[in-house]
Amino acid sequence: MSDCFILYGAQIGDLAAIANLVAERLGVEFTQKESSYKGGLYYLFKDANRLEVSIESNFEDEEGYLSEPDHPSQRTLVYINYADQAVKRLLATEVNLHLLREEEIS
């Protein structure tokens, strides 16, 4: 069995709106957190099966670097760790999310 790590981006800069959209699609509930390492407010969901979804800003650090510099137009980032096929299928058709990266590790 392989582990799947996915990054989606959204041009919408409203973290709460993207969190609500993803929560509705996946049927999950996010917890609002705060971390200077993640650019301030972010949303997190974890389940017992290792699925982890984090919704964060593509923020600029003190040195002027974006957290995902290859995707400057994507203001909101959706990191999904240990995604299964169901999660991928549920988010694949969401027009506000753009697949930026997907990696499977065996």
PDB file of C-alpha atoms in Angstrom:
ATOM      1  CA  MET A   1       0.000   0.000   0.000  1.00  0.00           C
ATOM      2  CA  SER A   2       1.343   3.435  -0.909  1.00  0.00           C
ATOM      3  CA  ASP A   3       0.958   6.744   0.891  1.00  0.00           C
ATOM      4  CA  CYS A   4      -0.462   9.629  -1.111  1.00  0.00           C
ATOM      5  CA  PHE A   5       0.358  13.292  -0.499  1.00  0.00           C
ATOM      6  CA  ILE A   6      -1.568  15.930  -2.436  1.00  0.00           C
ATOM      7  CA  LEU A   7      -1.405  19.699  -2.709  1.00  0.00           C
ATOM      8  CA  TYR A   8      -4.321  21.691  -4.081  1.00  0.00           C
ATOM      9  CA  GLY A   9      -4.374  25.441  -4.529  1.00  0.00           C
ATOM     10  CA  ALA A  10      -7.138  28.020  -4.700  1.00  0.00           C
ATOM     11  CA  GLN A  11      -6.952  31.544  -6.011  1.00  0.00           C
ATOM     12  CA  ILE A  12      -9.492  32.521  -3.371  1.00  0.00           C
ATOM     13  CA  GLY A  13      -7.728  34.015  -0.345  1.00  0.00           C
ATOM     14  CA  ASP A  14     -10.559  33.259   2.098  1.00  0.00           C
ATOM     15  CA  LEU A  15      -9.338  30.349   4.247  1.00  0.00           C
ATOM     16  CA  ALA A  16     -12.695  29.901   5.967  1.00  0.00           C
ATOM     17  CA  ALA A  17     -14.533  29.654   2.627  1.00  0.00           C
ATOM     18  CA  ILE A  18     -12.122  27.011   1.322  1.00  0.00           C
ATOM     19  CA  ALA A  19     -12.276  25.137   4.638  1.00  0.00           C
ATOM     20  CA  ASN A  20     -16.084  25.096   4.432  1.00  0.00           C
ATOM     21  CA  LEU A  21     -15.969  23.921   0.825  1.00  0.00           C
ATOM     22  CA  VAL A  22     -13.535  21.072   1.572  1.00  0.00           C
ATOM     23  CA  ALA A  23     -15.400  20.146   4.779  1.00  0.00           C
ATOM     24  CA  GLU A  24     -18.640  19.852   2.850  1.00  0.00           C
ATOM     25  CA  ARG A  25     -17.050  17.755   0.089  1.00  0.00           C
ATOM     26  CA  LEU A  26     -15.298  15.382   2.500  1.00  0.00           C
ATOM     27  CA  GLY A  27     -17.897  15.362   5.270  1.00  0.00           C
ATOM     28  CA  VAL A  28     -15.367  16.451   7.910  1.00  0.00           C
ATOM     29  CA  GLU A  29     -15.057  19.200  10.494  1.00  0.00           C
ATOM     30  CA  PHE A  30     -11.995  21.424  10.679  1.00  0.00           C
ATOM     31  CA  THR A  31     -10.423  22.951  13.764  1.00  0.00           C
ATOM     32  CA  GLN A  32      -9.111  26.493  13.454  1.00  0.00           C
ATOM     33  CA  LYS A  33      -5.500  26.786  14.618  1.00  0.00           C
ATOM     34  CA  GLU A  34      -2.844  29.458  14.688  1.00  0.00           C
ATOM     35  CA  SER A  35       0.862  29.169  13.953  1.00  0.00           C
ATOM     36  CA  SER A  36       3.415  31.753  12.879  1.00  0.00           C
ATOM     37  CA  TYR A  37       5.210  28.900  11.087  1.00  0.00           C
ATOM     38  CA  LYS A  38       2.114  28.411   8.886  1.00  0.00           C
ATOM     39  CA  GLY A  39       1.465  32.122   8.363  1.00  0.00           C
ATOM     40  CA  GLY A  40      -1.104  32.681  11.098  1.00  0.00           C
ATOM     41  CA  LEU A  41      -4.553  31.120  11.041  1.00  0.00           C
ATOM     42  CA  TYR A  42      -5.034  27.747   9.378  1.00  0.00           C
ATOM     43  CA  TYR A  43      -7.541  24.888   9.470  1.00  0.00           C
ATOM     44  CA  LEU A  44      -6.733  21.284  10.350  1.00  0.00           C
ATOM     45  CA  PHE A  45      -8.534  17.957  10.209  1.00  0.00           C
ATOM     46  CA  LYS A  46      -7.060  14.604  11.307  1.00  0.00           C
ATOM     47  CA  ASP A  47      -8.750  11.237  11.538  1.00  0.00           C
ATOM     48  CA  ALA A  48      -7.884   7.862  13.054  1.00  0.00           C
ATOM     49  CA  ASN A  49      -6.838   6.481   9.639  1.00  0.00           C
ATOM     50  CA  ARG A  50      -3.957   9.000   9.312  1.00  0.00           C
ATOM     51  CA  LEU A  51      -5.803  11.292   6.891  1.00  0.00           C
ATOM     52  CA  GLU A  52      -4.681  14.855   7.530  1.00  0.00           C
ATOM     53  CA  VAL A  53      -5.982  17.944   5.738  1.00  0.00           C
ATOM     54  CA  SER A  54      -4.458  21.353   6.380  1.00  0.00           C
ATOM     55  CA  ILE A  55      -5.742  24.559   4.775  1.00  0.00           C
ATOM     56  CA  GLU A  56      -3.232  27.386   4.883  1.00  0.00           C
ATOM     57  CA  SER A  57      -2.360  30.685   3.246  1.00  0.00           C
ATOM     58  CA  ASN A  58       0.375  30.778   0.632  1.00  0.00           C
ATOM     59  CA  PHE A  59       2.013  33.396   2.799  1.00  0.00           C
ATOM     60  CA  GLU A  60       5.175  35.392   2.360  1.00  0.00           C
ATOM     61  CA  ASP A  61       7.783  34.880   5.072  1.00  0.00           C
ATOM     62  CA  GLU A  62      10.075  37.564   6.552  1.00  0.00           C
ATOM     63  CA  GLU A  63      12.524  37.117   3.678  1.00  0.00           C
ATOM     64  CA  GLY A  64       9.830  37.570   1.032  1.00  0.00           C
ATOM     65  CA  TYR A  65       9.458  33.910   0.019  1.00  0.00           C
ATOM     66  CA  LEU A  66       6.054  32.302  -0.472  1.00  0.00           C
ATOM     67  CA  SER A  67       5.409  28.992   1.265  1.00  0.00           C
ATOM     68  CA  GLU A  68       4.777  27.522  -2.217  1.00  0.00           C
ATOM     69  CA  PRO A  69       6.815  29.802  -4.503  1.00  0.00           C
ATOM     70  CA  ASP A  70       6.082  27.765  -7.642  1.00  0.00           C
ATOM     71  CA  HIS A  71       2.405  28.703  -7.315  1.00  0.00           C
ATOM     72  CA  PRO A  72       2.174  32.454  -6.562  1.00  0.00           C
ATOM     73  CA  SER A  73      -1.376  32.800  -7.941  1.00  0.00           C
ATOM     74  CA  GLN A  74      -2.697  30.213  -5.474  1.00  0.00           C
ATOM     75  CA  ARG A  75      -3.513  32.232  -2.357  1.00  0.00           C
ATOM     76  CA  THR A  76      -4.860  29.280  -0.370  1.00  0.00           C
ATOM     77  CA  LEU A  77      -3.190  25.870  -0.103  1.00  0.00           C
ATOM     78  CA  VAL A  78      -4.842  22.568   0.764  1.00  0.00           C
ATOM     79  CA  TYR A  79      -2.333  19.945   1.920  1.00  0.00           C
ATOM     80  CA  ILE A  80      -3.695  16.415   2.119  1.00  0.00           C
ATOM     81  CA  ASN A  81      -1.568  13.704   3.688  1.00  0.00           C
ATOM     82  CA  TYR A  82      -2.421   9.998   3.419  1.00  0.00           C
ATOM     83  CA  ALA A  83      -5.266  10.593   0.971  1.00  0.00           C
ATOM     84  CA  ASP A  84      -7.199   7.584  -0.272  1.00  0.00           C
ATOM     85  CA  GLN A  85      -9.029   7.184  -3.575  1.00  0.00           C
ATOM     86  CA  ALA A  86     -12.300   8.421  -2.063  1.00  0.00           C
ATOM     87  CA  VAL A  87     -10.738  11.724  -0.964  1.00  0.00           C
ATOM     88  CA  LYS A  88      -9.124  12.197  -4.381  1.00  0.00           C
ATOM     89  CA  ARG A  89     -12.414  11.460  -6.143  1.00  0.00           C
ATOM     90  CA  LEU A  90     -14.420  13.845  -3.932  1.00  0.00           C
ATOM     91  CA  LEU A  91     -12.083  16.769  -4.567  1.00  0.00           C
ATOM     92  CA  ALA A  92     -11.219  16.081  -8.212  1.00  0.00           C
ATOM     93  CA  THR A  93     -14.279  17.878  -9.568  1.00  0.00           C
ATOM     94  CA  GLU A  94     -14.159  20.941  -7.315  1.00  0.00           C
ATOM     95  CA  VAL A  95     -13.678  23.883  -9.685  1.00  0.00           C
ATOM     96  CA  ASN A  96     -12.195  26.176  -7.011  1.00  0.00           C
ATOM     97  CA  LEU A  97      -9.330  23.760  -6.301  1.00  0.00           C
ATOM     98  CA  HIS A  98      -6.411  23.207  -8.648  1.00  0.00           C
ATOM     99  CA  LEU A  99      -4.197  20.139  -8.336  1.00  0.00           C
ATOM    100  CA  LEU A 100      -0.663  21.446  -7.841  1.00  0.00           C
ATOM    101  CA  ARG A 101       1.227  18.325  -6.776  1.00  0.00           C
ATOM    102  CA  GLU A 102       0.567  14.664  -6.051  1.00  0.00           C
ATOM    103  CA  GLU A 103       3.122  12.199  -4.764  1.00  0.00           C
ATOM    104  CA  GLU A 104       2.746   8.524  -3.954  1.00  0.00           C
ATOM    105  CA  ILE A 105       5.339   6.784  -1.845  1.00  0.00           C
ATOM    106  CA  SER A 106       5.397   3.000  -1.651  1.00  0.00           C
TER     107      SER A 106
END
